[in-house]
């Protein structure tokens, strides 16, 4: 009996140790989002036609790397979406990767899955990171619908008229739901109009509050006059006032842009001393009949929540693609969601629908919009009945005695940098006594990885370990972040 008890206790201690080890490993192996950015979205045939889809993708990839502070050499795989590839050239993802300055040894995969492409790319990258196929991976999507060519048959032309087909209509997503489809789901056209109007109100309110500042990266577009145009904001659509306007808006919610995210594991983030934005909790897909595509995201969400033992009540924000306004309305009815939590800052109806980018944009916005500890869900569908959903949680960083510590600003700089000196002076003028400043000289030997990232972009400023701004001080953004930190210390 004594021997049995001793062996039992030994076995119990072994089980406890193994459980603790498994929990620790699971935490370290969590897939986290180190950074998430996107370019502004311009309207169809707007300013973006001078930039191809790979060029837009390269801008997003380059910015995502710099915002994450992940060593470029740690990225061994890139999964980037591009649906409308006609005339773009072979391997668009590789084109964007090389234009962004990454190594030719990086494995690049172009993903094309219609509207779900952006989230599907993130799934591929998350799986690669989870399986330790790469230390870090980049995912996202890019689209320049304004550059999609017209098609004509490959036949010998003798004489007469030439018939051409619009590639955007042939291969894009421009059709509206079939007649009777809304009625079958109990949705009226008036509900769609009201939803769209409310979405515009939310978008403008969010813009005024600066809720897109951290996710947007500027575009520098050279014109024939050799003078660059800097695009820093989205080109929002015109608010539809009538039912006819609503239908026309749903058929032409197209746009140009790119979004990119850097994914890694919690273990690698700790090794590089990073503070990721969010952790990916789960994802799933669904396929239903073409006629049921309005509720396809709801099916994907239900499957996902069942797999990770989570409920819809745990979710604080929902980002649902609304290139068709009826989709979020149908999902809200199917899942019985609180409308205030769905697309709280506007959606595709206001911004546009760069097909391969849209899913990545939803996840990008959630990564920044959620409050620490909150859970958010992004879901998107396409006209064929495919849908994808992804769940993430904003990471909360609780420092010891946080109420007695000043926020830490990390400045990446080097000697004789005039712009850096100007930034420090501005900090002293606007925020004197409200922060602790630490400087990192990127020219020092131990900071070689920062030199590779920020050689031409200093000054670069991080707040409490997360990217804030570069090139110049964003006074308004820093002011809002400081106020948020003060409010947290009060409570």
Short mmCIF file of C-alpha atoms in Angstrom, two decimals:
data_model
loop_
_atom_site.label_atom_id
_atom_site.label_comp_id
_atom_site.label_asym_id
_atom_site.label_seq_id
_atom_site.Cartn_x
_atom_site.Cartn_y
_atom_site.Cartn_z
CA UNK A 1 0.00 0.00 0.00
CA UNK A 2 2.81 2.36 0.88
CA UNK A 3 4.58 1.55 -2.39
CA UNK A 4 1.37 2.19 -4.33
CA UNK A 5 0.87 5.55 -2.60
CA UNK A 6 4.47 6.58 -3.31
CA UNK A 7 4.16 5.64 -6.98
CA UNK A 8 0.80 7.41 -7.20
CA UNK A 9 2.24 10.63 -5.74
CA UNK A 10 5.22 10.40 -8.10
CA UNK A 11 2.90 9.91 -11.06
CA UNK A 12 0.68 12.81 -9.91
CA UNK A 13 3.64 15.18 -9.67
CA UNK A 14 4.68 14.09 -13.16
CA UNK A 15 1.21 14.84 -14.53
CA UNK A 16 1.15 18.27 -12.87
CA UNK A 17 4.56 19.14 -14.27
CA UNK A 18 3.52 17.96 -17.72
CA UNK A 19 0.31 20.03 -17.57
CA UNK A 20 2.22 23.13 -16.53
CA UNK A 21 4.72 22.50 -19.30
CA UNK A 22 1.92 22.08 -21.87
CA UNK A 23 0.24 25.29 -20.74
CA UNK A 24 3.54 27.15 -20.92
CA UNK A 25 4.29 25.79 -24.40
CA UNK A 26 0.81 26.62 -25.60
CA UNK A 27 1.28 30.20 -24.49
CA UNK A 28 4.67 30.44 -26.16
CA UNK A 29 3.34 28.88 -29.35
CA UNK A 30 0.39 31.26 -29.63
CA UNK A 31 0.30 33.07 -32.97
CA UNK A 32 0.42 36.82 -32.44
CA UNK A 33 0.01 39.83 -34.71
CA UNK A 34 3.15 41.92 -34.40
CA UNK A 35 1.83 44.66 -36.67
CA UNK A 36 -1.07 45.37 -39.01
CA UNK A 37 -1.23 48.21 -41.53
CA UNK A 38 -2.98 49.19 -44.72
CA UNK A 39 -2.77 51.82 -47.40
CA UNK A 40 -5.58 54.33 -47.91
CA UNK A 41 -8.30 53.04 -50.24
CA UNK A 42 -9.07 55.27 -53.20
CA UNK A 43 -12.07 55.15 -55.46
CA UNK A 44 -12.27 53.42 -58.79
CA UNK A 45 -9.92 55.10 -61.29
CA UNK A 46 -8.72 57.42 -58.53
CA UNK A 47 -5.10 58.25 -57.62
CA UNK A 48 -3.90 54.66 -57.37
CA UNK A 49 -3.77 53.71 -61.07
CA UNK A 50 -0.21 54.99 -61.21
CA UNK A 51 0.67 52.22 -58.71
CA UNK A 52 0.26 48.57 -59.62
CA UNK A 53 -1.08 45.99 -57.16
CA UNK A 54 2.46 44.71 -56.34
CA UNK A 55 3.61 48.27 -55.70
CA UNK A 56 0.72 48.84 -53.30
CA UNK A 57 1.50 45.51 -51.64
CA UNK A 58 5.17 46.43 -51.30
CA UNK A 59 4.29 49.66 -49.50
CA UNK A 60 2.10 47.76 -47.03
CA UNK A 61 4.68 44.99 -46.46
CA UNK A 62 7.51 47.47 -45.90
CA UNK A 63 5.44 49.48 -43.42
CA UNK A 64 4.24 46.36 -41.58
CA UNK A 65 7.83 45.22 -41.04
CA UNK A 66 8.89 48.61 -39.73
CA UNK A 67 5.90 48.87 -37.41
CA UNK A 68 6.60 45.41 -36.00
CA UNK A 69 10.38 45.76 -35.48
CA UNK A 70 10.69 42.10 -36.52
CA UNK A 71 14.11 41.35 -38.08
CA UNK A 72 13.59 41.15 -41.88
CA UNK A 73 15.73 38.02 -42.09
CA UNK A 74 13.27 36.23 -39.76
CA UNK A 75 10.55 36.37 -42.42
CA UNK A 76 10.84 33.22 -44.50
CA UNK A 77 7.29 33.03 -45.88
CA UNK A 78 4.86 35.52 -47.39
CA UNK A 79 1.22 34.76 -48.18
CA UNK A 80 -0.30 37.64 -50.08
CA UNK A 81 -3.61 37.80 -51.91
CA UNK A 82 -4.32 39.18 -55.36
CA UNK A 83 -7.51 38.21 -57.18
CA UNK A 84 -7.51 40.41 -60.27
CA UNK A 85 -4.11 39.40 -61.62
CA UNK A 86 -4.64 39.98 -65.35
CA UNK A 87 -1.79 42.13 -66.66
CA UNK A 88 -0.02 42.14 -63.29
CA UNK A 89 2.69 39.65 -64.23
CA UNK A 90 3.65 36.31 -62.78
CA UNK A 91 3.80 35.72 -59.02
CA UNK A 92 2.35 39.04 -57.75
CA UNK A 93 3.15 38.15 -54.13
CA UNK A 94 6.81 37.67 -54.98
CA UNK A 95 6.87 40.93 -56.90
CA UNK A 96 5.53 42.79 -53.86
CA UNK A 97 7.94 40.99 -51.53
CA UNK A 98 11.02 41.88 -53.57
CA UNK A 99 9.84 45.47 -54.10
CA UNK A 100 9.56 45.75 -50.30
CA UNK A 101 13.26 44.88 -50.01
CA UNK A 102 12.97 41.38 -48.57
CA UNK A 103 15.40 38.62 -49.49
CA UNK A 104 15.03 36.60 -52.69
CA UNK A 105 15.13 33.50 -50.47
CA UNK A 106 11.71 34.26 -48.99
CA UNK A 107 9.07 31.78 -50.11
CA UNK A 108 6.10 33.68 -51.58
CA UNK A 109 2.60 32.41 -52.27
CA UNK A 110 -0.09 34.34 -54.13
CA UNK A 111 -3.56 33.57 -52.73
CA UNK A 112 -6.74 33.97 -54.76
CA UNK A 113 -10.06 33.07 -53.12
CA UNK A 114 -12.29 35.95 -54.17
CA UNK A 115 -13.45 38.13 -51.27
CA UNK A 116 -12.22 35.74 -48.55
CA UNK A 117 -8.64 36.01 -49.85
CA UNK A 118 -7.38 38.41 -47.16
CA UNK A 119 -8.43 36.25 -44.21
CA UNK A 120 -7.41 33.06 -46.02
CA UNK A 121 -3.89 34.50 -46.43
CA UNK A 122 -3.74 35.17 -42.69
CA UNK A 123 -4.84 31.57 -42.01
CA UNK A 124 -2.02 30.22 -44.19
CA UNK A 125 0.55 32.43 -42.48
CA UNK A 126 -0.75 31.54 -38.99
CA UNK A 127 -0.46 27.84 -39.78
CA UNK A 128 3.10 28.26 -41.06
CA UNK A 129 4.11 30.12 -37.90
CA UNK A 130 2.30 27.67 -35.63
CA UNK A 131 4.07 24.72 -37.25
CA UNK A 132 7.43 26.49 -36.91
CA UNK A 133 7.97 26.52 -40.67
CA UNK A 134 9.09 30.13 -40.26
CA UNK A 135 9.96 32.44 -37.38
CA UNK A 136 7.73 35.16 -38.82
CA UNK A 137 5.38 35.38 -41.78
CA UNK A 138 3.67 38.19 -43.65
CA UNK A 139 0.06 37.96 -44.78
CA UNK A 140 -2.37 40.30 -46.47
CA UNK A 141 -3.87 41.28 -49.77
CA UNK A 142 -3.48 43.84 -52.54
CA UNK A 143 -5.68 44.97 -55.38
CA UNK A 144 -5.66 47.67 -58.02
CA UNK A 145 -9.05 47.31 -59.65
CA UNK A 146 -8.51 50.52 -61.61
CA UNK A 147 -5.82 48.78 -63.66
CA UNK A 148 -7.84 45.68 -64.57
CA UNK A 149 -7.72 45.41 -68.40
CA UNK A 150 -10.38 44.59 -70.95
CA UNK A 151 -10.35 41.12 -72.51
CA UNK A 152 -10.72 40.03 -76.11
CA UNK A 153 -10.64 36.51 -77.61
CA UNK A 154 -7.36 35.20 -78.96
CA UNK A 155 -8.55 34.95 -82.58
CA UNK A 156 -7.24 36.32 -85.83
CA UNK A 157 -9.05 39.52 -86.68
CA UNK A 158 -9.83 40.01 -90.36
CA UNK A 159 -12.06 43.05 -90.36
CA UNK A 160 -15.05 44.53 -88.57
CA UNK A 161 -15.81 45.46 -84.98
CA UNK A 162 -13.88 44.06 -82.04
CA UNK A 163 -15.82 42.80 -79.03
CA UNK A 164 -14.10 43.34 -75.64
CA UNK A 165 -15.13 42.28 -72.16
CA UNK A 166 -14.52 44.26 -68.99
CA UNK A 167 -12.20 42.16 -66.80
CA UNK A 168 -13.60 43.73 -63.67
CA UNK A 169 -17.11 42.53 -64.54
CA UNK A 170 -15.94 39.12 -65.78
CA UNK A 171 -13.71 38.20 -62.83
CA UNK A 172 -14.59 40.70 -60.10
CA UNK A 173 -17.44 41.00 -57.63
CA UNK A 174 -19.83 43.56 -59.03
CA UNK A 175 -23.21 41.85 -59.15
CA UNK A 176 -25.94 42.68 -56.67
CA UNK A 177 -28.01 40.00 -54.87
CA UNK A 178 -30.63 38.31 -56.99
CA UNK A 179 -34.21 39.49 -56.78
CA UNK A 180 -36.13 37.90 -53.95
CA UNK A 181 -32.98 37.00 -52.00
CA UNK A 182 -33.41 39.79 -49.43
CA UNK A 183 -37.05 38.88 -48.88
CA UNK A 184 -36.17 35.23 -48.23
CA UNK A 185 -33.99 36.36 -45.30
CA UNK A 186 -36.51 38.87 -44.00
CA UNK A 187 -34.45 41.91 -45.01
CA UNK A 188 -35.97 44.98 -46.65
CA UNK A 189 -34.23 47.39 -49.00
CA UNK A 190 -35.07 50.19 -46.59
CA UNK A 191 -33.07 48.37 -43.90
CA UNK A 192 -30.10 48.26 -46.28
CA UNK A 193 -30.36 52.00 -46.91
CA UNK A 194 -30.60 52.79 -43.19
CA UNK A 195 -27.66 50.50 -42.44
CA UNK A 196 -25.53 52.22 -45.07
CA UNK A 197 -26.36 55.68 -43.78
CA UNK A 198 -25.51 54.65 -40.23
CA UNK A 199 -22.25 53.16 -41.49
CA UNK A 200 -21.28 56.51 -43.02
CA UNK A 201 -22.03 58.30 -39.75
CA UNK A 202 -19.88 55.84 -37.81
CA UNK A 203 -17.03 56.11 -40.30
CA UNK A 204 -16.88 59.89 -40.11
CA UNK A 205 -17.10 59.82 -36.33
CA UNK A 206 -14.22 57.32 -36.20
CA UNK A 207 -12.12 59.45 -38.54
CA UNK A 208 -12.63 62.50 -36.33
CA UNK A 209 -11.56 60.45 -33.32
CA UNK A 210 -8.38 59.33 -35.10
CA UNK A 211 -9.24 55.64 -34.87
CA UNK A 212 -7.55 54.87 -38.19
CA UNK A 213 -4.27 56.70 -37.58
CA UNK A 214 -2.23 53.69 -36.49
CA UNK A 215 -3.37 51.39 -39.28
CA UNK A 216 -2.98 53.82 -42.19
CA UNK A 217 0.34 54.28 -43.98
CA UNK A 218 0.72 57.12 -46.50
CA UNK A 219 1.13 56.60 -50.22
CA UNK A 220 3.66 58.63 -52.16
CA UNK A 221 2.56 58.80 -55.78
CA UNK A 222 4.74 60.45 -58.39
CA UNK A 223 2.88 62.38 -61.08
CA UNK A 224 3.95 63.47 -64.56
CA UNK A 225 4.88 66.86 -63.11
CA UNK A 226 7.52 65.07 -61.01
CA UNK A 227 5.80 66.41 -57.90
CA UNK A 228 4.64 63.65 -55.54
CA UNK A 229 1.13 63.39 -54.19
CA UNK A 230 0.88 62.13 -50.62
CA UNK A 231 -2.33 60.19 -49.94
CA UNK A 232 -3.05 59.81 -46.23
CA UNK A 233 -6.82 59.24 -46.06
CA UNK A 234 -9.39 56.95 -47.62
CA UNK A 235 -11.49 58.20 -50.48
CA UNK A 236 -14.91 57.58 -48.96
CA UNK A 237 -17.91 56.96 -51.21
CA UNK A 238 -20.85 59.30 -51.68
CA UNK A 239 -23.68 58.67 -49.24
CA UNK A 240 -26.65 57.12 -51.10
CA UNK A 241 -29.92 58.97 -50.55
CA UNK A 242 -32.33 56.82 -52.53
CA UNK A 243 -33.00 53.16 -53.17
CA UNK A 244 -31.57 53.45 -56.69
CA UNK A 245 -28.40 55.04 -55.29
CA UNK A 246 -28.08 52.20 -52.78
CA UNK A 247 -28.27 49.54 -55.50
CA UNK A 248 -25.79 51.41 -57.65
CA UNK A 249 -23.42 51.77 -54.70
CA UNK A 250 -23.54 48.02 -53.99
CA UNK A 251 -22.60 47.24 -57.58
CA UNK A 252 -19.63 49.59 -57.61
CA UNK A 253 -18.07 49.31 -54.16
CA UNK A 254 -14.68 48.83 -55.75
CA UNK A 255 -11.39 50.40 -54.78
CA UNK A 256 -7.61 50.07 -54.75
CA UNK A 257 -5.36 49.34 -51.78
CA UNK A 258 -3.31 46.84 -49.81
CA UNK A 259 -3.09 45.55 -46.24
CA UNK A 260 -0.29 43.59 -44.56
CA UNK A 261 0.19 41.88 -41.20
CA UNK A 262 3.30 40.41 -39.59
CA UNK A 263 2.65 37.19 -37.68
CA UNK A 264 4.96 35.36 -35.31
CA UNK A 265 4.79 33.26 -32.15
CA UNK A 266 4.69 34.55 -28.62
CA UNK A 267 8.05 32.88 -28.01
CA UNK A 268 9.75 34.75 -30.87
CA UNK A 269 8.11 38.01 -29.83
CA UNK A 270 9.63 37.63 -26.37
CA UNK A 271 13.01 36.77 -27.86
CA UNK A 272 12.94 39.96 -29.94
CA UNK A 273 11.53 41.99 -27.03
CA UNK A 274 8.38 42.90 -28.96
CA UNK A 275 4.92 43.81 -27.74
CA UNK A 276 2.46 42.38 -30.30
CA UNK A 277 -0.94 43.91 -30.88
CA UNK A 278 -3.12 40.81 -30.59
CA UNK A 279 -3.17 37.03 -30.48
CA UNK A 280 -5.11 34.87 -32.90
CA UNK A 281 -7.54 32.64 -31.00
CA UNK A 282 -8.99 30.70 -33.91
CA UNK A 283 -10.39 30.70 -37.42
CA UNK A 284 -12.70 28.61 -39.56
CA UNK A 285 -14.41 28.44 -42.94
CA UNK A 286 -17.76 27.44 -44.37
CA UNK A 287 -19.33 26.63 -47.72
CA UNK A 288 -23.01 26.85 -48.47
CA UNK A 289 -25.29 27.24 -51.46
CA UNK A 290 -24.80 30.28 -53.63
CA UNK A 291 -28.29 31.47 -52.72
CA UNK A 292 -27.43 31.37 -49.00
CA UNK A 293 -24.22 33.40 -49.19
CA UNK A 294 -25.72 36.13 -46.98
CA UNK A 295 -25.56 33.87 -43.91
CA UNK A 296 -22.37 32.00 -44.86
CA UNK A 297 -20.29 34.10 -42.39
CA UNK A 298 -22.66 33.10 -39.59
CA UNK A 299 -22.00 29.42 -40.33
CA UNK A 300 -18.22 29.99 -40.24
CA UNK A 301 -18.53 31.91 -36.97
CA UNK A 302 -20.60 29.18 -35.31
CA UNK A 303 -18.10 26.50 -36.28
CA UNK A 304 -15.21 28.61 -35.07
CA UNK A 305 -16.77 29.40 -31.69
CA UNK A 306 -17.62 25.75 -31.11
CA UNK A 307 -14.04 24.69 -31.76
CA UNK A 308 -12.48 27.16 -29.30
CA UNK A 309 -15.19 27.01 -26.60
CA UNK A 310 -16.16 30.66 -26.91
CA UNK A 311 -19.55 32.39 -27.19
CA UNK A 312 -20.74 35.39 -29.15
CA UNK A 313 -21.29 37.24 -25.87
CA UNK A 314 -17.52 37.18 -25.29
CA UNK A 315 -16.96 39.23 -28.45
CA UNK A 316 -16.73 43.01 -28.07
CA UNK A 317 -16.43 44.05 -31.72
CA UNK A 318 -17.50 42.47 -34.99
CA UNK A 319 -16.00 43.42 -38.35
CA UNK A 320 -18.26 42.02 -41.05
CA UNK A 321 -17.65 42.71 -44.70
CA UNK A 322 -20.55 44.75 -46.04
CA UNK A 323 -19.79 45.14 -49.73
CA UNK A 324 -23.44 44.05 -49.82
CA UNK A 325 -25.28 45.77 -46.96
CA UNK A 326 -27.57 42.75 -46.64
CA UNK A 327 -24.72 40.51 -45.45
CA UNK A 328 -24.17 42.07 -41.98
CA UNK A 329 -27.94 42.46 -41.59
CA UNK A 330 -28.47 38.77 -42.28
CA UNK A 331 -25.62 37.74 -39.97
CA UNK A 332 -26.90 39.98 -37.18
CA UNK A 333 -30.31 38.33 -37.42
CA UNK A 334 -28.89 34.82 -37.63
CA UNK A 335 -26.55 35.25 -34.63
CA UNK A 336 -28.74 37.77 -32.75
CA UNK A 337 -25.94 40.31 -32.47
CA UNK A 338 -26.00 43.75 -30.92
CA UNK A 339 -25.93 46.20 -33.89
CA UNK A 340 -23.78 48.61 -31.86
CA UNK A 341 -20.95 46.07 -31.86
CA UNK A 342 -21.08 45.37 -35.60
CA UNK A 343 -18.90 47.55 -37.84
CA UNK A 344 -18.76 50.17 -35.11
CA UNK A 345 -16.48 52.37 -37.22
CA UNK A 346 -18.09 51.93 -40.63
CA UNK A 347 -17.25 49.44 -43.30
CA UNK A 348 -16.79 48.51 -46.92
CA UNK A 349 -19.84 50.45 -48.06
CA UNK A 350 -17.96 53.63 -47.12
CA UNK A 351 -14.39 52.68 -48.04
CA UNK A 352 -14.62 50.40 -51.05
CA UNK A 353 -13.91 46.75 -51.72
CA UNK A 354 -10.39 45.97 -53.00
CA UNK A 355 -11.25 42.29 -53.30
CA UNK A 356 -8.09 40.60 -52.04
CA UNK A 357 -7.46 43.29 -49.43
CA UNK A 358 -10.87 43.45 -47.72
CA UNK A 359 -10.52 40.49 -45.35
CA UNK A 360 -7.07 41.62 -44.24
CA UNK A 361 -8.43 45.13 -43.68
CA UNK A 362 -11.07 43.78 -41.29
CA UNK A 363 -8.43 42.00 -39.17
CA UNK A 364 -6.12 45.00 -39.35
CA UNK A 365 -8.76 47.35 -37.99
CA UNK A 366 -9.74 44.95 -35.21
CA UNK A 367 -6.10 44.70 -34.12
CA UNK A 368 -6.09 48.43 -33.40
CA UNK A 369 -9.72 49.13 -32.46
CA UNK A 370 -10.06 46.60 -29.64
CA UNK A 371 -9.27 47.60 -26.09
CA UNK A 372 -6.71 45.48 -24.16
CA UNK A 373 -8.22 42.13 -23.24
CA UNK A 374 -11.18 42.44 -25.59
CA UNK A 375 -12.03 39.82 -28.22
CA UNK A 376 -13.01 40.67 -31.78
CA UNK A 377 -14.29 38.70 -34.76
CA UNK A 378 -13.77 39.36 -38.47
CA UNK A 379 -15.86 37.54 -41.07
CA UNK A 380 -16.31 37.83 -44.83
CA UNK A 381 -18.12 35.99 -47.62
CA UNK A 382 -18.25 35.94 -51.38
CA UNK A 383 -21.05 35.47 -53.87
CA UNK A 384 -20.33 31.76 -54.32
CA UNK A 385 -21.15 30.84 -50.71
CA UNK A 386 -17.62 30.61 -49.31
CA UNK A 387 -16.97 32.39 -46.03
CA UNK A 388 -14.15 32.74 -43.51
CA UNK A 389 -14.06 33.97 -39.91
CA UNK A 390 -11.17 34.80 -37.59
CA UNK A 391 -11.13 35.51 -33.85
CA UNK A 392 -8.45 37.56 -32.11
CA UNK A 393 -7.83 39.09 -28.71
CA UNK A 394 -6.08 42.37 -28.00
CA UNK A 395 -3.12 41.73 -25.73
CA UNK A 396 -3.11 43.49 -22.37
CA UNK A 397 0.21 44.54 -20.87
CA UNK A 398 -0.01 45.06 -17.11
CA UNK A 399 3.22 46.57 -15.81
CA UNK A 400 3.98 46.43 -12.11
CA UNK A 401 3.14 49.67 -10.30
CA UNK A 402 1.91 51.10 -13.61
CA UNK A 403 0.18 53.93 -11.76
CA UNK A 404 3.57 55.25 -10.63
CA UNK A 405 5.37 54.88 -13.95
CA UNK A 406 5.51 57.33 -16.81
CA UNK A 407 4.94 56.08 -20.36
CA UNK A 408 8.18 55.08 -22.09
CA UNK A 409 8.93 56.61 -25.48
CA UNK A 410 11.61 54.77 -27.46
CA UNK A 411 13.30 56.87 -30.12
CA UNK A 412 15.30 55.15 -32.86
CA UNK A 413 17.87 57.69 -33.96
CA UNK A 414 21.53 58.32 -34.77
CA UNK A 415 24.05 61.12 -34.32
CA UNK A 416 23.55 64.36 -36.23
CA UNK A 417 19.90 63.75 -37.09
CA UNK A 418 18.15 67.12 -37.43
CA UNK A 419 14.68 65.59 -37.67
CA UNK A 420 15.29 63.62 -34.47
CA UNK A 421 16.34 66.78 -32.64
CA UNK A 422 13.20 68.55 -33.82
CA UNK A 423 11.05 65.66 -32.62
CA UNK A 424 12.61 65.75 -29.15
CA UNK A 425 11.98 69.51 -28.96
CA UNK A 426 8.33 68.98 -29.88
CA UNK A 427 8.02 66.32 -27.19
CA UNK A 428 9.37 68.76 -24.62
CA UNK A 429 6.98 71.48 -25.78
CA UNK A 430 3.78 69.42 -25.83
CA UNK A 431 4.43 66.65 -23.28
CA UNK A 432 7.08 67.92 -20.90
CA UNK A 433 7.27 65.80 -17.76
CA UNK A 434 4.74 63.24 -19.04
CA UNK A 435 7.09 60.59 -20.39
CA UNK A 436 10.40 58.81 -20.07
CA UNK A 437 12.55 58.96 -23.20
CA UNK A 438 15.03 56.28 -24.20
CA UNK A 439 17.14 56.61 -27.32
CA UNK A 440 18.46 53.76 -29.44
CA UNK A 441 21.33 54.57 -31.78
CA UNK A 442 20.70 52.40 -34.83
CA UNK A 443 24.33 52.74 -35.93
CA UNK A 444 25.61 50.81 -32.91
CA UNK A 445 26.74 47.25 -33.57
CA UNK A 446 24.19 45.70 -31.21
CA UNK A 447 21.37 47.52 -33.04
CA UNK A 448 22.11 46.22 -36.52
CA UNK A 449 18.58 44.89 -37.07
CA UNK A 450 17.14 48.34 -36.40
CA UNK A 451 19.59 49.87 -38.85
CA UNK A 452 18.30 47.50 -41.54
CA UNK A 453 14.74 48.53 -40.77
CA UNK A 454 14.98 52.25 -40.15
CA UNK A 455 18.05 53.40 -42.08
CA UNK A 456 16.06 55.92 -44.16
CA UNK A 457 13.11 56.49 -41.86
CA UNK A 458 14.39 57.96 -38.60
CA UNK A 459 13.15 59.35 -36.37
CA UNK A 460 11.00 56.35 -35.42
CA UNK A 461 9.04 56.53 -32.18
CA UNK A 462 7.51 53.69 -30.13
CA UNK A 463 5.21 54.14 -27.13
CA UNK A 464 5.51 51.48 -24.42
CA UNK A 465 7.03 49.07 -26.93
CA UNK A 466 4.52 49.56 -29.75
CA UNK A 467 4.90 51.62 -32.91
CA UNK A 468 3.60 55.19 -32.78
CA UNK A 469 5.00 57.21 -35.71
CA UNK A 470 8.04 57.83 -37.89
CA UNK A 471 9.59 60.69 -39.91
CA UNK A 472 7.89 63.23 -37.66
CA UNK A 473 5.93 63.43 -34.41
CA UNK A 474 2.21 62.76 -34.60
CA UNK A 475 1.17 65.13 -31.83
CA UNK A 476 -2.55 64.34 -31.97
CA UNK A 477 -2.05 60.58 -31.87
CA UNK A 478 0.42 60.73 -28.99
CA UNK A 479 -1.91 63.06 -27.11
CA UNK A 480 -4.79 60.61 -27.42
CA UNK A 481 -2.61 57.69 -26.33
CA UNK A 482 -1.37 59.65 -23.33
CA UNK A 483 -4.93 60.46 -22.33
CA UNK A 484 -5.92 56.79 -22.61
CA UNK A 485 -3.04 55.81 -20.33
CA UNK A 486 -4.03 58.47 -17.78
CA UNK A 487 -7.62 57.20 -17.75
CA UNK A 488 -6.43 53.63 -17.18
CA UNK A 489 -4.27 54.72 -14.24
CA UNK A 490 -7.29 56.41 -12.65
CA UNK A 491 -9.29 53.22 -12.75
#
